[in-house]
Coordinates of C-alpha atoms in Angstrom, one line a residue:
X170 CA 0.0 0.0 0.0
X171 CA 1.2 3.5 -1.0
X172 CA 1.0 5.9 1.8
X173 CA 0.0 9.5 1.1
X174 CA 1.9 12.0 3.1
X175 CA -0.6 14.5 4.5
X176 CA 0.9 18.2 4.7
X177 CA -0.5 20.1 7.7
X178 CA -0.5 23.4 5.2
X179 CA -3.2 21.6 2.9
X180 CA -6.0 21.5 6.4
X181 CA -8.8 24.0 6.2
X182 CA -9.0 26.7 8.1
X183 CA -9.4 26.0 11.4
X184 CA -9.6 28.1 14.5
X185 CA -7.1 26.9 16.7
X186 CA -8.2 25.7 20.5
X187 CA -5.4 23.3 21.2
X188 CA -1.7 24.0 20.8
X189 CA 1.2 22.1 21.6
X190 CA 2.1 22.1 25.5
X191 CA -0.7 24.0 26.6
X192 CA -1.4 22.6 29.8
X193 CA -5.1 23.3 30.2
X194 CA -6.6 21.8 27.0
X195 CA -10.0 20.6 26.0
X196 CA -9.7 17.3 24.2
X197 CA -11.9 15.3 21.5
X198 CA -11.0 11.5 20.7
X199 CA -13.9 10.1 18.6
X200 CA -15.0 7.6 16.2
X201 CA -18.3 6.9 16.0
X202 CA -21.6 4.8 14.5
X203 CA -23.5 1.6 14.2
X204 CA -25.8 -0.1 12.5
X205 CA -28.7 -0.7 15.4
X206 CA -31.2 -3.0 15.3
X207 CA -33.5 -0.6 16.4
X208 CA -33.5 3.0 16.7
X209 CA -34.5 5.5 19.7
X210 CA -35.0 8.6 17.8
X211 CA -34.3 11.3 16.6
X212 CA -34.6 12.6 18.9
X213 CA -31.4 11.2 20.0
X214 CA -29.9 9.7 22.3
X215 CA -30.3 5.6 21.4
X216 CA -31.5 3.5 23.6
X217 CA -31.0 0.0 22.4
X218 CA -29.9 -2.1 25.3
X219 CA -28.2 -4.5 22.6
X220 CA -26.5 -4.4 19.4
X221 CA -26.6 -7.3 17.4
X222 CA -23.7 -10.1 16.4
X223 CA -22.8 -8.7 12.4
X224 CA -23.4 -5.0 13.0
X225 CA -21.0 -3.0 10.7
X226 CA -18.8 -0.5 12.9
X227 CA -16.3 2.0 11.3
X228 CA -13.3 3.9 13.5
X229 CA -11.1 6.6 12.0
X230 CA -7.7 6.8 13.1
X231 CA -4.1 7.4 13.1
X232 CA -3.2 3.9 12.8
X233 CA -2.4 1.4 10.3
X234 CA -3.6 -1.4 12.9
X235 CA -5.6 -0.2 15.8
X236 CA -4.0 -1.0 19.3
X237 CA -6.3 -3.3 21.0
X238 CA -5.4 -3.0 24.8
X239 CA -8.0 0.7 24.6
X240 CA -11.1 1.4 23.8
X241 CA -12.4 1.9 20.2
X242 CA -14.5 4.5 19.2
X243 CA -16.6 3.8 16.6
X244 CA -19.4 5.2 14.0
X245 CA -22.2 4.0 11.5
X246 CA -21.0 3.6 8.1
X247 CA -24.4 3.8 6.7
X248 CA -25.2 6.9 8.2
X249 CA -23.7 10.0 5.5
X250 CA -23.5 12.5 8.1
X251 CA -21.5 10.0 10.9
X252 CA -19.2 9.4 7.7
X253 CA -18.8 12.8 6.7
X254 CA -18.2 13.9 10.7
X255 CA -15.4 11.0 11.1
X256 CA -13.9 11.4 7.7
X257 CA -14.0 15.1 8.2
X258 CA -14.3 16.8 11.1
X259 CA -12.5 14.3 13.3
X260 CA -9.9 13.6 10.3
X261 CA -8.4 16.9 10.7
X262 CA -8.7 17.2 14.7
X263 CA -6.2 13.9 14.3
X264 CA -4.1 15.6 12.0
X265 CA -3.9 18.3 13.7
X266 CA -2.6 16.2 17.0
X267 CA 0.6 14.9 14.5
X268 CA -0.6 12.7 12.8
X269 CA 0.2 11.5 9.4
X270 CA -2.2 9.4 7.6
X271 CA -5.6 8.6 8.6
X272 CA -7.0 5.4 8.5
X273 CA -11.0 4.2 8.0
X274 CA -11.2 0.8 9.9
X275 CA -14.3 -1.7 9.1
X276 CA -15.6 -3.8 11.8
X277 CA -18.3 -6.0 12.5
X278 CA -19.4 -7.5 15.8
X279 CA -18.6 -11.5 16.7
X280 CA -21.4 -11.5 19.5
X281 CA -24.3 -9.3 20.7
X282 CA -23.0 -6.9 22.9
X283 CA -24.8 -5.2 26.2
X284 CA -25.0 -2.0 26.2
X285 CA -26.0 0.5 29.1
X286 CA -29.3 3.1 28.4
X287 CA -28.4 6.4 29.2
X288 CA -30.5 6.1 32.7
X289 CA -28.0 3.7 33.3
X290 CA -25.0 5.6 32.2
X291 CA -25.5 8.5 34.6
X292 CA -26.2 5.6 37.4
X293 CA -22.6 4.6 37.4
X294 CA -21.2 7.8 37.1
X295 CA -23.6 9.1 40.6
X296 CA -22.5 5.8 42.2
X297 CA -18.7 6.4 40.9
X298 CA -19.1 10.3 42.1
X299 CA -20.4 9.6 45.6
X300 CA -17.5 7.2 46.2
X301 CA -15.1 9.5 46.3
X302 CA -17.1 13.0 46.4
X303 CA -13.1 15.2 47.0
X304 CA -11.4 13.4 44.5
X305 CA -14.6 13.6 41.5
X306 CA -15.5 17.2 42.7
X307 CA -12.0 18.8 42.2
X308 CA -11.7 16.7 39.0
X309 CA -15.2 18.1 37.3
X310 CA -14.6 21.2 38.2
X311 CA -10.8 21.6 36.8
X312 CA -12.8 20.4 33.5
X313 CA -15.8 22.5 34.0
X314 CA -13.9 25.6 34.1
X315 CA -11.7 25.2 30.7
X316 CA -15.6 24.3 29.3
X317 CA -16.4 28.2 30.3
X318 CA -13.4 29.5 29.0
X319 CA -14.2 27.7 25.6
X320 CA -18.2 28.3 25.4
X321 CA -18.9 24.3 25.1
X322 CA -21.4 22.2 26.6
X323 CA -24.7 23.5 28.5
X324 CA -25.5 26.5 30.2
X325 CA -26.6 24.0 33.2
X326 CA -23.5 22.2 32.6
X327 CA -21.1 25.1 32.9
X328 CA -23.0 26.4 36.0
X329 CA -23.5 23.1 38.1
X330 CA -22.0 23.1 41.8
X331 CA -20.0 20.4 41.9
X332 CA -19.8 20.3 45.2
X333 CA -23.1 20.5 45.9
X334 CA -24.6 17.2 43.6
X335 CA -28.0 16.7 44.7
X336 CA -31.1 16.1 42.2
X337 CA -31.2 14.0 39.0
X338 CA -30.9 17.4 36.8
X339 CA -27.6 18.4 38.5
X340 CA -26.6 14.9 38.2
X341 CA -26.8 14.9 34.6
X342 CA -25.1 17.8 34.5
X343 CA -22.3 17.3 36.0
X344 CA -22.5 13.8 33.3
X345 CA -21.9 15.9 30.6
X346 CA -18.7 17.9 31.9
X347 CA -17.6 14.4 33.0
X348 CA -17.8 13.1 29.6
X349 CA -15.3 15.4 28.4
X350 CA -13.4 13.8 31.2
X351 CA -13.3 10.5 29.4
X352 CA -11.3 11.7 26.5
X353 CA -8.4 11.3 28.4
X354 CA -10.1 8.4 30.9
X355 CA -6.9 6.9 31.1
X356 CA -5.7 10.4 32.8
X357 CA -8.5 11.1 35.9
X358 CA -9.0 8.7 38.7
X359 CA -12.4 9.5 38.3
X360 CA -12.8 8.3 34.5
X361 CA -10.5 5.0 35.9
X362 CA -13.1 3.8 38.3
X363 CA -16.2 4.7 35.6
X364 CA -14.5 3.2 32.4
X365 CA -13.4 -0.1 35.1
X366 CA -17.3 -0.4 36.6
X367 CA -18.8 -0.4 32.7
X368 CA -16.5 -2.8 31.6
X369 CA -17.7 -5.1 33.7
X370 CA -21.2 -5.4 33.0
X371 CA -21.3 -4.1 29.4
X372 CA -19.6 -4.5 25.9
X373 CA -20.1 -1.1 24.9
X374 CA -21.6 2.7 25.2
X375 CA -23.0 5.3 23.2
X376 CA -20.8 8.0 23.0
X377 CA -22.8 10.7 25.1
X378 CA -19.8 13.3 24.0
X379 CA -19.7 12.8 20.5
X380 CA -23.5 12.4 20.3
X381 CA -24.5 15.7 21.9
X382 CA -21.6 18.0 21.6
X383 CA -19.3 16.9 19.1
X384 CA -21.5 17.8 15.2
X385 CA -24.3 16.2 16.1
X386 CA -23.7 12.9 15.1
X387 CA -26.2 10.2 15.0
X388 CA -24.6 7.0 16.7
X389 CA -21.6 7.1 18.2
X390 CA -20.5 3.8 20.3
X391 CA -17.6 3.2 22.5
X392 CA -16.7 -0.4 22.2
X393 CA -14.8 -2.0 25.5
X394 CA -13.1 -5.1 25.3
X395 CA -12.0 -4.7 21.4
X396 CA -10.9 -8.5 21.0
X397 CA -13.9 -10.0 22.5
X398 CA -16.3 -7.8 20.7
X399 CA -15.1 -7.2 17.0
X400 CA -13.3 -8.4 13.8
X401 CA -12.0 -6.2 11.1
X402 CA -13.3 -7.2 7.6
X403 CA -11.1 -6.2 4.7
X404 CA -8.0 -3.9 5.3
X405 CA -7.6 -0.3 6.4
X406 CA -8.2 2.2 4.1
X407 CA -6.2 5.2 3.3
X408 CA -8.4 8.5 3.4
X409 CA -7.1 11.1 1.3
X410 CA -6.9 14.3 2.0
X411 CA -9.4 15.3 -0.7
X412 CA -12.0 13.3 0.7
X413 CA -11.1 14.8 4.3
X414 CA -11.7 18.4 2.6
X415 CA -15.3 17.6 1.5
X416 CA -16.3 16.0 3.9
X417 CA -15.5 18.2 6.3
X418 CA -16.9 21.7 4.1
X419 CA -20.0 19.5 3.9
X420 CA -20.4 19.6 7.6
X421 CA -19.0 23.1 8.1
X422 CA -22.0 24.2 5.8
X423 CA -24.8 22.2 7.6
X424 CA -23.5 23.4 10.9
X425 CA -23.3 26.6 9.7
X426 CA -26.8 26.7 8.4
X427 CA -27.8 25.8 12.3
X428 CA -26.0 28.5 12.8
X429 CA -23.1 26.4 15.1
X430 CA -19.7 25.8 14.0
X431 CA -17.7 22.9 13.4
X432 CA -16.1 21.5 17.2
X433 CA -12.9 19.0 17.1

């Protein structure tokens, strides 16, 4: 396979949130889709409790052979905009990081995996929260305040107490500065103990990040234990940097249209 050497002067223009050694950065790791057997919505989010054995899952990434010791984010490859979002969008954010190349992975599931409804998602995270109130507290709000500085997430979200947890609205706030969290889950004790609790009863998760914040896309799953879970079908494929300009004008100019603007 002839590799294509992507030159960071061919990117669109991007305004630039993250540079190199900034210390306090807001992050976005993302793949995302799936094919569901059933669909929640729109509106969003899904709430299938499985996903069946020989669902189709694509990943974009900066690697010729994804490691398999980390969790894999994943999108729908039959859903255009997912496509567009991963092969645009989140192409460039991985460029941007040093990247190279970027890869489009196929999968396709070898069982039927568990998955958590969103109910059950913001369960964990209360009961991984009230664990360790100090340790979450300090961590959510470190995040919290570089979402402020940035303007992302929820008015409710940026203005939670998280000191001061108490009903199931500022419980689900507080959910979605945590999932900002868990782009760097291996970094935060508090991400540790979540990701470790969800392995253990379920295969996978909707990407509550990517689903909500990140371009609006459609159906975003985190898959756990990679090996036990998937196969890849067929080889990676190279995306060229052509395709990663359309696609990502195409979802600049839908966003636009909403009035938003693209997020990495």
């Amino acid at each position: 396979m002839r590799l294509e050497v992507f030159e960071y002067e061919d990117l669109p223009e991007l305004p630039r949130r993250r540079r190199k050694n900034e210390k306090d950065t807001l992050y976005h790791h993302g793949i995302k889709g799936q094919k569901w057997g059933v669909r929640r919505g729109p509106p969003y989010p899904i709430e299938d409790k499985t996903m069946v054995k020989g669902t189709r899952l694509n990943n974009v990434s900066s690697y010729l052979r994804n490691p398999t010791n980390r969790w894999l984010y994943t999108y729908n490859p039959d859903d255009k905009w997912d496509a567009s979002a991963y092969k645009g969008p989140f192409a460039v954010y991985k460029l941007q990081l040093g990247g190279r190349r970027v890869f489009e992975h196929q999968y396709e599931t070898v069982k039927d995996l568990k998955m958590p409804t969103s109910k059950e998602r913001i369960d964990e995270f209360t009961n991984v929260y009230n664990r360790k109130k100090s340790r979450s507290s300090k961590e959510l709000s470190s995040m919290q305040k570089i979402m402020r500085r940035y303007g992302v997430g929820s008015k409710e979200a940026q203005c939670v107490d998280m000191n001061k947890l108490q009903t199931a609205a500022d419980y689900k706030a507080a959910y979605e500065v945590f999932q900002h969290l868990m782009e760097q889950s291996w970094k935060y004790d508090t991400t540790k103990r979540y990701c470790a609790a969800m392995s253990e009863k379920y295969d996978a998760m909707v990407d509550d990040n990517n689903q909500r914040i990140y371009n609006h896309v459609h159906d975003p799953v985190i898959i756990f234990k990679v090996n036990e879970a998937l196969k890849e079908i067929g080889d990676a494929r190279l995306v060229s940097m052509n395709e990663i300009k359309e696609n990502f004008v195409t979802v600049r100019d839908e966003m636009a249209k909403k009035g938003e603007q693209v997020m990495l």
